[in-house]
Short mmCIF file of C-alpha atoms and ligand atoms in Angstrom, two decimals:
data_model
loop_
_atom_site.label_atom_id
_atom_site.label_comp_id
_atom_site.label_asym_id
_atom_site.label_seq_id
_atom_site.Cartn_x
_atom_site.Cartn_y
_atom_site.Cartn_z
CA MET A 1 0.00 0.00 0.00
CA THR A 2 1.29 3.49 -0.88
CA ALA A 3 1.72 6.15 1.84
CA GLU A 4 -1.12 8.11 0.18
CA ALA A 5 -3.49 5.13 0.28
CA GLN A 6 -2.54 4.50 3.91
CA ASP A 7 -3.36 8.16 4.75
CA VAL A 8 -6.81 7.85 3.16
CA THR A 9 -7.46 4.57 4.96
CA GLY A 10 -6.60 6.11 8.32
CA LEU A 11 -8.78 9.13 7.61
CA LEU A 12 -11.73 6.92 6.58
CA LEU A 13 -11.36 4.75 9.66
CA SER A 14 -11.29 7.80 11.93
CA ARG A 15 -14.61 9.02 10.44
CA ILE A 16 -16.66 5.88 11.13
CA ARG A 17 -18.66 5.90 14.36
CA ASP A 18 -19.57 2.75 16.29
CA VAL A 19 -23.15 2.63 17.56
CA PRO A 20 -23.72 -0.41 19.81
CA ASP A 21 -27.08 -2.18 19.81
CA TYR A 22 -28.46 -0.40 16.73
CA PRO A 23 -30.87 -1.14 15.11
CA LYS A 24 -31.24 -4.23 17.34
CA PRO A 25 -29.53 -5.44 20.54
CA GLY A 26 -26.25 -7.20 19.72
CA VAL A 27 -25.58 -5.32 16.45
CA LEU A 28 -22.54 -3.01 16.36
CA PHE A 29 -23.67 -0.44 13.79
CA LYS A 30 -20.97 1.29 11.74
CA ASP A 31 -22.24 4.81 11.07
CA ILE A 32 -20.69 6.52 8.03
CA THR A 33 -22.41 9.90 8.46
CA PRO A 34 -19.30 11.54 10.04
CA LEU A 35 -17.31 10.46 6.96
CA LEU A 36 -19.92 11.88 4.57
CA ALA A 37 -19.83 15.18 6.46
CA ASP A 38 -16.05 15.49 6.00
CA PRO A 39 -15.30 16.64 2.42
CA GLU A 40 -11.69 15.46 2.51
CA ALA A 41 -12.71 11.96 3.62
CA PHE A 42 -15.66 11.74 1.20
CA THR A 43 -13.49 12.92 -1.70
CA GLY A 44 -10.72 10.47 -0.77
CA LEU A 45 -13.25 7.65 -0.63
CA THR A 46 -14.79 8.63 -3.99
CA ASP A 47 -11.37 8.82 -5.66
CA ALA A 48 -10.26 5.46 -4.24
CA LEU A 49 -13.43 3.68 -5.39
CA ALA A 50 -13.37 5.35 -8.83
CA ALA A 51 -9.75 4.21 -9.28
CA LEU A 52 -10.82 0.63 -8.50
CA CYS A 53 -13.61 0.81 -11.09
CA SER A 54 -11.12 1.90 -13.75
CA ALA A 55 -8.55 -0.72 -12.66
CA HIS A 56 -11.13 -3.49 -13.03
CA GLY A 57 -12.38 -2.29 -16.42
CA ALA A 58 -15.91 -1.52 -15.27
CA THR A 59 -18.34 -0.05 -17.81
CA LYS A 60 -21.25 0.51 -15.38
CA ILE A 61 -21.65 1.16 -11.66
CA VAL A 62 -24.34 -0.48 -9.56
CA GLY A 63 -25.13 1.20 -6.23
CA LEU A 64 -27.12 -0.57 -3.52
CA GLU A 65 -29.92 1.31 -1.78
CA ALA A 66 -29.69 3.32 0.32
CA ARG A 67 -26.22 4.01 1.69
CA GLY A 68 -24.62 2.47 -1.37
CA PHE A 69 -26.30 5.18 -3.50
CA ILE A 70 -24.53 7.91 -1.55
CA LEU A 71 -21.14 6.36 -2.33
CA ALA A 72 -21.75 4.98 -5.81
CA ALA A 73 -23.28 8.06 -7.46
CA PRO A 74 -20.22 10.33 -7.08
CA VAL A 75 -17.98 7.38 -7.97
CA ALA A 76 -19.90 6.92 -11.25
CA VAL A 77 -19.51 10.62 -12.06
CA ARG A 78 -15.80 10.58 -11.17
CA ALA A 79 -15.20 7.41 -13.23
CA GLY A 80 -17.28 8.72 -16.15
CA LEU A 81 -19.62 5.71 -16.03
CA GLY A 82 -23.39 5.23 -15.84
CA PHE A 83 -25.01 4.69 -12.45
CA ILE A 84 -27.57 1.88 -12.08
CA PRO A 85 -29.67 1.83 -8.90
CA VAL A 86 -30.41 -1.51 -7.25
CA ARG A 87 -33.41 -0.68 -5.06
CA LYS A 88 -35.43 -2.27 -2.30
CA ALA A 89 -38.45 -4.04 -3.85
CA GLY A 90 -41.38 -1.92 -5.03
CA LYS A 91 -39.51 1.33 -5.76
CA LEU A 92 -38.67 1.01 -9.45
CA PRO A 93 -41.45 1.82 -11.95
CA GLY A 94 -40.33 -0.27 -14.95
CA ALA A 95 -39.97 -4.00 -15.61
CA THR A 96 -37.60 -5.40 -12.98
CA LEU A 97 -35.63 -8.44 -11.92
CA ARG A 98 -36.14 -9.19 -8.20
CA GLN A 99 -33.97 -11.13 -5.74
CA ALA A 100 -34.61 -12.05 -2.07
CA TYR A 101 -31.81 -12.07 0.53
CA GLU A 102 -31.07 -12.12 4.27
CA LEU A 103 -29.54 -9.27 6.26
CA GLU A 104 -27.65 -9.24 9.57
CA TYR A 105 -30.86 -7.88 11.08
CA GLY A 106 -33.73 -9.00 8.84
CA THR A 107 -34.73 -10.08 5.35
CA ALA A 108 -35.34 -8.03 2.20
CA GLU A 109 -35.76 -8.08 -1.57
CA ILE A 110 -33.92 -5.96 -4.12
CA GLU A 111 -34.68 -5.09 -7.73
CA VAL A 112 -33.04 -3.61 -10.80
CA HIS A 113 -34.60 -2.34 -13.99
CA ALA A 114 -34.09 -5.20 -16.44
CA GLU A 115 -33.32 -2.77 -19.29
CA ASP A 116 -30.42 -1.12 -17.38
CA LEU A 117 -28.05 -4.09 -17.72
CA ALA A 118 -27.25 -6.32 -20.67
CA ALA A 119 -24.67 -8.68 -22.15
CA GLY A 120 -21.40 -6.84 -22.71
CA ASP A 121 -21.71 -4.69 -19.57
CA ARG A 122 -18.95 -5.07 -16.95
CA VAL A 123 -20.52 -4.01 -13.70
CA MET A 124 -18.86 -2.80 -10.52
CA VAL A 125 -21.00 -3.13 -7.38
CA ILE A 126 -20.46 -0.38 -4.80
CA ASP A 127 -21.73 -0.37 -1.22
CA ASP A 128 -20.74 1.01 2.16
CA VAL A 129 -20.64 -2.18 4.23
CA LEU A 130 -20.07 -5.87 3.63
CA ALA A 131 -21.63 -7.62 6.64
CA THR A 132 -23.15 -11.07 6.04
CA GLY A 133 -22.67 -10.61 2.29
CA GLY A 134 -26.38 -11.20 1.55
CA THR A 135 -26.99 -7.88 -0.19
CA ALA A 136 -23.88 -8.10 -2.36
CA GLU A 137 -24.62 -11.73 -3.23
CA ALA A 138 -28.19 -10.85 -4.28
CA SER A 139 -26.90 -7.96 -6.43
CA ILE A 140 -24.44 -10.29 -8.17
CA GLU A 141 -27.36 -12.63 -8.92
CA LEU A 142 -29.34 -9.75 -10.43
CA ILE A 143 -26.43 -8.62 -12.61
CA ARG A 144 -25.87 -12.14 -13.97
CA ARG A 145 -29.58 -12.75 -14.50
CA ALA A 146 -29.63 -9.55 -16.60
CA GLY A 147 -26.89 -11.11 -18.76
CA ALA A 148 -24.13 -8.75 -17.61
CA GLU A 149 -20.69 -9.54 -16.18
CA VAL A 150 -19.51 -8.67 -12.64
CA ALA A 151 -16.29 -6.62 -12.81
CA GLY A 152 -15.99 -6.61 -9.04
CA VAL A 153 -17.48 -5.65 -5.71
CA ALA A 154 -16.03 -2.70 -3.80
CA VAL A 155 -17.07 -1.60 -0.34
CA LEU A 156 -15.87 1.06 2.06
CA MET A 157 -15.70 -1.42 4.92
CA GLU A 158 -15.84 -5.12 5.54
CA LEU A 159 -17.02 -6.33 8.95
CA GLY A 160 -14.25 -8.82 9.64
CA PHE A 161 -16.16 -10.39 12.52
CA LEU A 162 -18.86 -11.63 10.10
CA PRO A 163 -18.36 -14.26 7.35
CA GLY A 164 -19.43 -12.03 4.44
CA ARG A 165 -16.28 -12.55 2.37
CA ALA A 166 -16.47 -16.35 2.67
CA ARG A 167 -20.15 -16.31 1.74
CA LEU A 168 -19.52 -14.12 -1.28
CA GLU A 169 -16.50 -16.05 -2.59
CA PRO A 170 -18.40 -18.68 -4.66
CA ALA A 171 -20.79 -16.07 -6.11
CA LEU A 172 -17.86 -13.87 -7.22
CA ARG A 173 -16.47 -16.61 -9.52
CA GLY A 174 -13.05 -14.98 -9.42
CA ALA A 175 -14.21 -11.35 -9.63
CA PRO A 176 -12.36 -9.17 -7.08
CA LEU A 177 -13.91 -8.16 -3.76
CA THR A 178 -12.17 -5.05 -2.39
CA ALA A 179 -12.77 -3.50 1.01
CA LEU A 180 -10.92 -0.23 1.60
CA ILE A 181 -10.92 -1.00 5.31
CA THR A 182 -11.67 -4.02 7.48
CA VAL A 183 -13.08 -3.45 10.94
O1 LIG B 1 -23.70 -7.76 3.91
P1 LIG B 1 -25.10 -7.60 4.38
O2 LIG B 1 -25.42 -8.40 5.61
O3 LIG B 1 -26.11 -7.83 3.29
O4 LIG B 1 -25.28 -6.10 4.87
C1 LIG B 1 -24.79 -4.99 4.19
C2 LIG B 1 -25.92 -4.11 3.74
O5 LIG B 1 -26.67 -3.65 4.89
C3 LIG B 1 -26.80 -2.25 4.82
O6 LIG B 1 -27.93 -1.87 4.12
P2 LIG B 1 -29.40 -1.86 4.73
O7 LIG B 1 -30.20 -2.90 4.03
O8 LIG B 1 -29.34 -1.89 6.22
O9 LIG B 1 -30.02 -0.54 4.22
P3 LIG B 1 -29.70 1.02 4.10
O10 LIG B 1 -28.51 1.17 3.20
O11 LIG B 1 -30.96 1.45 3.47
O12 LIG B 1 -29.47 1.60 5.46
C4 LIG B 1 -25.56 -1.81 4.09
O13 LIG B 1 -25.72 -0.52 3.53
C5 LIG B 1 -25.37 -2.88 3.06
O14 LIG B 1 -26.12 -2.63 1.89
N1 LIG B 2 -23.21 -3.63 11.56
C1 LIG B 2 -23.55 -2.85 10.53
N2 LIG B 2 -23.23 -1.55 10.51
C2 LIG B 2 -23.59 -0.77 9.46
N3 LIG B 2 -24.25 -1.25 8.40
C3 LIG B 2 -24.57 -2.53 8.37
N4 LIG B 2 -25.20 -3.28 7.46
C4 LIG B 2 -25.27 -4.53 7.92
N5 LIG B 2 -24.69 -4.64 9.11
C5 LIG B 2 -24.24 -3.40 9.43
#
């Protein structure tokens, strides 16, 4: 890791707040709002994720609702790529593909507009947190079902005390999973 990358990593880490027992007892919630409020940290994060998208040859960016949108949209602009929203079920007006998944603290379904992804697209998935890996795994399923290729998954932080990486490994089929920090 370069000294510059190490600086950004330290800055990012210092701007994440731990909230115990939120939203349920036993969950250590990693709050990114202090990072978003710090322009130097948010810019450093955006630049680092955009560089990864270019390095992996992505042609489209998928952001995962809702916190993933906040990160992925500026990354798409910085990388000069289109932004595709993967939303919680029932929010997209057009014809969608839908996928169910399990969260650390519940279950959910996500959707993407079927027309937004197609064969030939190389898609980078961007999110804030990799916890159990359920959301990222479901998004990979959606991308493949749409006929597109997964260029990689990039998250701000991986929760190292949960088995998200191991769960995601088979679904990735060799595509890179990058976490800027592991907590
Ligand atoms: O690896 P996993 O166990 O799937 O968890 C990670 C996901 O959980 C959070 O989203 P959440 O669904 O809580 O929604 P939000 O972004 O709307 O707050 C987070 O932003 C990730 O998308
Ligand atoms: N512990 C956690 N903190 C923040 N976001 C999360 N998403 C899933 N688990 C989380």
